[in-house]
Amino acid sequence: MIVLKTSRELGVMRKAGIISQKALRLAGEAVEPGVSAWEVDKLVRQYIESEGAAPSFLGYDGYPASACISVNQVVIHGIPKKSVIFKKGDIVSIDVGAYYEGFHGDNAWTFPCGEISDEAKALLDAAERSLFLGIEQARPGNRVGDIGRAVQEYVEARSYSVVREFTGHGVGAEMHEDPSVPNYGTPGRGARLTAGMVIAIEPMINQGRREIEVKPDGWTVVTRDGSLSAHFEHTVAITPGGPVILTLPD
Ligand code: MF3
Ligand code: CO
C-alpha cells in the first residue's frame, strides 16, 4: 500500500531529510586514510541524536549500527567495524537514515578516500549522474519503470551494471514503504507516481558484473566478481511541480 503524505508531513520529512543529509556529509568529511568505519559510525550516531532524532538503521532487523559503510567491492550494508580502516584509493559508500518526529529520511553517497584511480572516479561520476537522471523522472504521471529505465540506460551505456536484488523504496513513517523502486525497468511500466508520494531512489552500480553475494554475517553485500561498487541515494517527494529532494536543503 502506498501512503501519500500531506504537505505538513512533507515539512517534517524535510527536517528528517536534512538531519540525514548533514549526518552523511559529516561522515563523508571524516573519511581519510587511517580512520575506521567504526569511528565514522560513532560520529553519525552522535550527530543524529544531538538533533533529537534517532538513527533509522540501528536495531532495524537487528542491524547493529547507525550507518552502513561499504568499502570498494562491498555494495551495501557494510557493518562499521574497528577493523575496517580506510586506505588511500578506497571508495567508501555511506548510507544514513534519521527518524525525526515520526518520519524517516534516507540517503547515501560514495566518497573517495584521498586520491582514487581514474577508473574509480569514472564509476562514481556515472553512478551519481544516474541517481539524478532517475530523480528527474520522479514526477506525477510517470511510472516507477521510467525511473529505473533512466538509471539503467545511462550506466549500461558506460558498460557498468545495475544491482537487481536491492531497490529503492517508499519512505515515510516506515523506512521501507511501497512502492519498490528498481534501478532497471521499462518506460511506462510499474506503479504510477502521484503527488504526495515520497520515495528513496538509490542506484547500486557495479564496475563489473551485476551479480552479488551476501556474506555469512547476513548483511554485507559484495560484488561476486570482486569489482568496485558505488551507491548514491536521495529521498525524493513527488509534487505537482516535479521532484523535490528532501535530503538536500531547499
Ligand atoms: N538505507 C538502506 C535502504 O535504503 C537500508 C538500511 S540498512 C538496515 O534500504 F540496516 F537498516 F537494514
Ligand atoms: Co534506502
Short mmCIF file of C-alpha atoms and ligand atoms in Angstrom, two decimals:
data_model
loop_
_atom_site.label_atom_id
_atom_site.label_comp_id
_atom_site.label_asym_id
_atom_site.label_seq_id
_atom_site.Cartn_x
_atom_site.Cartn_y
_atom_site.Cartn_z
CA MET A 1 0.00 0.00 0.00
CA ILE A 2 1.35 3.39 -1.00
CA VAL A 3 0.90 6.04 1.73
CA LEU A 4 0.61 9.61 0.42
CA LYS A 5 1.97 12.44 2.55
CA THR A 6 0.25 15.73 3.35
CA SER A 7 2.15 18.99 2.95
CA ARG A 8 2.54 19.18 6.74
CA GLU A 9 4.07 15.70 6.71
CA LEU A 10 6.38 16.66 3.85
CA GLY A 11 7.59 19.55 6.01
CA VAL A 12 8.51 17.13 8.80
CA MET A 13 10.11 14.76 6.28
CA ARG A 14 12.26 17.63 5.05
CA LYS A 15 13.58 18.04 8.60
CA ALA A 16 14.32 14.31 8.87
CA GLY A 17 15.92 14.54 5.44
CA ILE A 18 18.18 17.44 6.39
CA ILE A 19 19.35 15.68 9.55
CA SER A 20 20.14 12.61 7.42
CA GLN A 21 21.97 14.75 4.89
CA LYS A 22 24.08 16.58 7.47
CA ALA A 23 24.97 13.28 9.14
CA LEU A 24 26.03 11.89 5.77
CA ARG A 25 28.12 14.97 4.97
CA LEU A 26 29.83 14.80 8.35
CA ALA A 27 30.57 11.12 7.76
CA GLY A 28 32.00 11.83 4.31
CA GLU A 29 34.25 14.57 5.65
CA ALA A 30 35.66 12.11 8.18
CA VAL A 31 36.74 9.60 5.51
CA GLU A 32 40.54 9.72 5.43
CA PRO A 33 43.33 7.16 5.35
CA GLY A 34 43.76 5.59 8.80
CA VAL A 35 40.24 6.36 10.04
CA SER A 36 38.00 3.38 10.89
CA ALA A 37 34.42 2.77 9.81
CA TRP A 38 33.53 2.34 13.49
CA GLU A 39 34.70 5.90 14.27
CA VAL A 40 32.60 7.29 11.45
CA ASP A 41 29.56 5.36 12.64
CA LYS A 42 30.01 6.85 16.10
CA LEU A 43 30.07 10.39 14.64
CA VAL A 44 26.87 9.67 12.72
CA ARG A 45 25.04 8.41 15.79
CA GLN A 46 26.22 11.32 17.96
CA TYR A 47 25.17 13.90 15.40
CA ILE A 48 21.73 12.39 14.75
CA GLU A 49 20.99 12.08 18.47
CA SER A 50 22.22 15.64 19.10
CA GLU A 51 19.45 16.80 16.73
CA GLY A 52 16.79 14.99 18.78
CA ALA A 53 16.45 12.31 16.12
CA ALA A 54 17.24 8.58 16.09
CA PRO A 55 19.37 6.63 13.63
CA SER A 56 16.84 4.77 11.45
CA PHE A 57 19.01 1.71 10.88
CA LEU A 58 20.09 0.97 14.46
CA GLY A 59 18.22 -2.16 15.53
CA TYR A 60 16.33 -2.46 12.23
CA ASP A 61 16.00 -6.24 11.70
CA GLY A 62 18.77 -6.47 14.29
CA TYR A 63 21.19 -4.25 12.34
CA PRO A 64 23.94 -3.36 14.86
CA ALA A 65 24.99 0.16 13.78
CA SER A 66 23.73 3.61 12.79
CA ALA A 67 25.28 3.79 9.31
CA CYS A 68 26.10 1.26 6.63
CA ILE A 69 29.72 1.70 5.49
CA SER A 70 30.63 -0.29 2.40
CA VAL A 71 34.20 -0.16 1.05
CA ASN A 72 35.27 -0.95 -2.55
CA GLN A 73 33.68 -4.28 -3.60
CA VAL A 74 31.12 -4.03 -0.79
CA VAL A 75 27.89 -2.90 -2.45
CA ILE A 76 25.72 -2.06 0.58
CA HIS A 77 25.07 -2.94 4.24
CA GLY A 78 28.73 -2.99 5.28
CA ILE A 79 28.77 -3.12 9.08
CA PRO A 80 31.09 -0.44 10.54
CA LYS A 81 33.89 -2.13 12.49
CA LYS A 82 37.10 -1.02 14.18
CA SER A 83 38.94 -3.43 11.88
CA VAL A 84 37.70 -1.64 8.75
CA ILE A 85 40.35 1.07 8.31
CA PHE A 86 40.20 3.26 5.23
CA LYS A 87 43.20 3.43 2.89
CA LYS A 88 44.12 5.95 0.22
CA GLY A 89 42.38 4.96 -3.01
CA ASP A 90 39.35 3.32 -1.37
CA ILE A 91 35.83 4.22 -2.36
CA VAL A 92 33.58 4.36 0.70
CA SER A 93 29.80 4.15 0.39
CA ILE A 94 27.98 5.52 3.42
CA ASP A 95 24.24 5.11 3.93
CA VAL A 96 22.50 7.05 6.71
CA GLY A 97 18.89 7.40 7.83
CA ALA A 98 17.38 9.57 10.55
CA TYR A 99 13.97 9.23 12.23
CA TYR A 100 12.54 12.54 13.40
CA GLU A 101 9.04 13.41 14.66
CA GLY A 102 7.62 10.19 13.24
CA PHE A 103 9.26 10.18 9.80
CA HIS A 104 12.42 8.88 8.17
CA GLY A 105 14.99 10.42 5.87
CA ASP A 106 17.33 8.12 3.94
CA ASN A 107 20.42 9.00 1.87
CA ALA A 108 23.73 7.58 0.72
CA TRP A 109 26.86 8.71 -1.08
CA THR A 110 30.12 7.12 -2.19
CA PHE A 111 33.16 9.12 -1.08
CA PRO A 112 36.73 8.83 -2.36
CA CYS A 113 39.40 8.26 0.29
CA GLY A 114 42.21 10.57 -0.80
CA GLU A 115 43.35 10.21 -4.40
CA ILE A 116 41.48 7.41 -6.25
CA SER A 117 42.07 5.79 -9.65
CA ASP A 118 40.59 7.25 -12.84
CA GLU A 119 38.50 4.07 -13.18
CA ALA A 120 37.03 4.53 -9.71
CA LYS A 121 36.35 8.21 -10.41
CA ALA A 122 34.52 7.33 -13.62
CA LEU A 123 32.35 4.80 -11.77
CA LEU A 124 31.44 7.35 -9.08
CA ASP A 125 30.61 10.00 -11.67
CA ALA A 126 28.36 7.64 -13.63
CA ALA A 127 26.56 6.32 -10.54
CA GLU A 128 25.95 9.84 -9.17
CA ARG A 129 24.72 11.05 -12.55
CA SER A 130 22.36 8.06 -12.82
CA LEU A 131 20.77 8.99 -9.48
CA PHE A 132 19.94 12.47 -10.75
CA LEU A 133 18.62 11.11 -14.06
CA GLY A 134 16.33 8.84 -12.03
CA ILE A 135 15.20 11.73 -9.83
CA GLU A 136 14.35 13.74 -12.95
CA GLN A 137 11.73 11.08 -13.81
CA ALA A 138 10.08 11.23 -10.38
CA ARG A 139 7.07 13.31 -11.38
CA PRO A 140 3.28 12.83 -11.32
CA GLY A 141 2.02 10.76 -14.25
CA ASN A 142 5.29 8.90 -14.76
CA ARG A 143 5.78 5.35 -13.57
CA VAL A 144 8.38 3.59 -11.47
CA GLY A 145 9.72 1.97 -14.67
CA ASP A 146 10.61 5.40 -16.06
CA ILE A 147 12.97 5.94 -13.12
CA GLY A 148 14.57 2.52 -13.44
CA ARG A 149 14.97 2.85 -17.17
CA ALA A 150 16.72 6.23 -16.89
CA VAL A 151 19.24 4.85 -14.39
CA GLN A 152 19.82 1.60 -16.29
CA GLU A 153 20.19 3.18 -19.71
CA TYR A 154 22.83 5.63 -18.55
CA VAL A 155 25.02 3.20 -16.63
CA GLU A 156 24.77 0.28 -19.04
CA ALA A 157 25.80 2.56 -21.93
CA ARG A 158 29.04 3.01 -19.99
CA SER A 159 29.33 -0.77 -19.50
CA TYR A 160 28.59 -0.67 -15.79
CA SER A 161 25.86 -2.86 -14.31
CA VAL A 162 22.82 -2.36 -12.11
CA VAL A 163 22.28 -4.48 -8.98
CA ARG A 164 18.82 -6.09 -9.17
CA GLU A 165 18.34 -7.74 -5.80
CA PHE A 166 18.05 -4.46 -3.88
CA THR A 167 15.94 -1.47 -4.86
CA GLY A 168 14.79 1.94 -3.80
CA HIS A 169 11.53 2.18 -1.86
CA GLY A 170 8.80 4.39 -0.48
CA VAL A 171 9.80 6.33 2.65
CA GLY A 172 7.60 7.76 5.41
CA ALA A 173 6.61 6.67 8.89
CA GLU A 174 8.31 3.41 7.91
CA MET A 175 11.80 3.37 6.44
CA HIS A 176 10.70 0.93 3.75
CA GLU A 177 7.27 1.53 2.25
CA ASP A 178 5.67 0.74 -1.10
CA PRO A 179 6.40 1.04 -3.93
CA SER A 180 9.65 -0.71 -4.56
CA VAL A 181 11.80 1.36 -6.94
CA PRO A 182 14.14 -0.82 -9.04
CA ASN A 183 17.11 0.75 -10.80
CA TYR A 184 16.17 -1.01 -14.03
CA GLY A 185 12.88 -1.19 -15.86
CA THR A 186 10.66 -0.44 -18.78
CA PRO A 187 9.29 3.03 -19.50
CA GLY A 188 5.57 3.29 -18.80
CA ARG A 189 5.55 0.18 -16.58
CA GLY A 190 5.21 -0.25 -12.84
CA ALA A 191 3.44 1.77 -10.16
CA ARG A 192 2.14 5.18 -11.23
CA LEU A 193 3.75 8.14 -9.46
CA THR A 194 1.42 10.68 -7.89
CA ALA A 195 1.84 13.89 -5.92
CA GLY A 196 2.32 13.18 -2.21
CA MET A 197 4.43 10.06 -2.73
CA VAL A 198 7.91 10.00 -1.18
CA ILE A 199 10.47 7.54 -2.50
CA ALA A 200 14.14 6.77 -1.97
CA ILE A 201 15.95 6.38 -5.26
CA GLU A 202 19.22 4.53 -4.73
CA PRO A 203 21.19 3.10 -7.64
CA MET A 204 23.78 0.48 -6.70
CA ILE A 205 26.16 0.35 -9.65
CA ASN A 206 28.89 -2.24 -10.22
CA GLN A 207 32.03 -1.68 -12.24
CA GLY A 208 31.89 -5.29 -13.44
CA ARG A 209 29.08 -7.83 -13.50
CA ARG A 210 25.80 -7.24 -11.72
CA GLU A 211 25.77 -10.41 -9.59
CA ILE A 212 26.10 -10.01 -5.84
CA GLU A 213 26.62 -12.25 -2.87
CA VAL A 214 25.64 -11.84 0.80
CA LYS A 215 28.38 -12.66 3.31
CA PRO A 216 27.80 -15.15 6.16
CA ASP A 217 27.14 -12.23 8.58
CA GLY A 218 23.79 -11.94 6.79
CA TRP A 219 24.30 -8.25 5.95
CA THR A 220 27.42 -7.47 3.92
CA VAL A 221 26.59 -7.46 0.21
CA VAL A 222 29.59 -7.76 -2.15
CA THR A 223 30.07 -7.99 -5.89
CA ARG A 224 30.53 -11.61 -6.89
CA ASP A 225 33.38 -10.72 -9.27
CA GLY A 226 35.13 -8.51 -6.70
CA SER A 227 34.74 -5.37 -8.81
CA LEU A 228 34.07 -1.96 -7.26
CA SER A 229 30.55 -0.80 -6.49
CA ALA A 230 29.03 2.63 -5.87
CA HIS A 231 25.80 3.68 -4.14
CA PHE A 232 24.04 7.07 -4.23
CA GLU A 233 20.65 7.78 -2.67
CA HIS A 234 18.24 10.63 -2.04
CA THR A 235 14.76 10.75 -0.53
CA VAL A 236 12.51 12.50 -3.05
CA ALA A 237 8.96 13.89 -2.79
CA ILE A 238 6.79 13.77 -5.90
CA THR A 239 4.96 17.08 -6.21
CA PRO A 240 2.87 18.82 -8.88
CA GLY A 241 5.93 20.97 -9.58
CA GLY A 242 8.20 17.95 -10.07
CA PRO A 243 10.69 16.12 -7.87
CA VAL A 244 11.75 17.72 -4.57
CA ILE A 245 14.85 16.25 -2.92
CA LEU A 246 14.10 16.12 0.81
CA THR A 247 17.67 15.13 1.70
CA LEU A 248 19.07 18.42 0.39
CA PRO A 249 18.42 21.98 1.60
CA ASP A 250 15.60 23.76 -0.27
N1 MF3 B 1 19.21 2.53 3.82
C1 MF3 B 1 19.02 1.20 3.38
C2 MF3 B 1 17.93 1.24 2.40
O1 MF3 B 1 17.79 2.20 1.75
C3 MF3 B 1 18.70 0.21 4.43
C4 MF3 B 1 19.39 0.37 5.69
S1 MF3 B 1 20.17 -0.99 6.17
C5 MF3 B 1 19.45 -1.51 7.57
O2 MF3 B 1 17.17 0.34 2.20
F1 MF3 B 1 20.39 -1.82 8.29
F2 MF3 B 1 18.78 -0.60 8.13
F3 MF3 B 1 18.67 -2.51 7.27
CO CO B 2 17.06 3.42 1.14
#
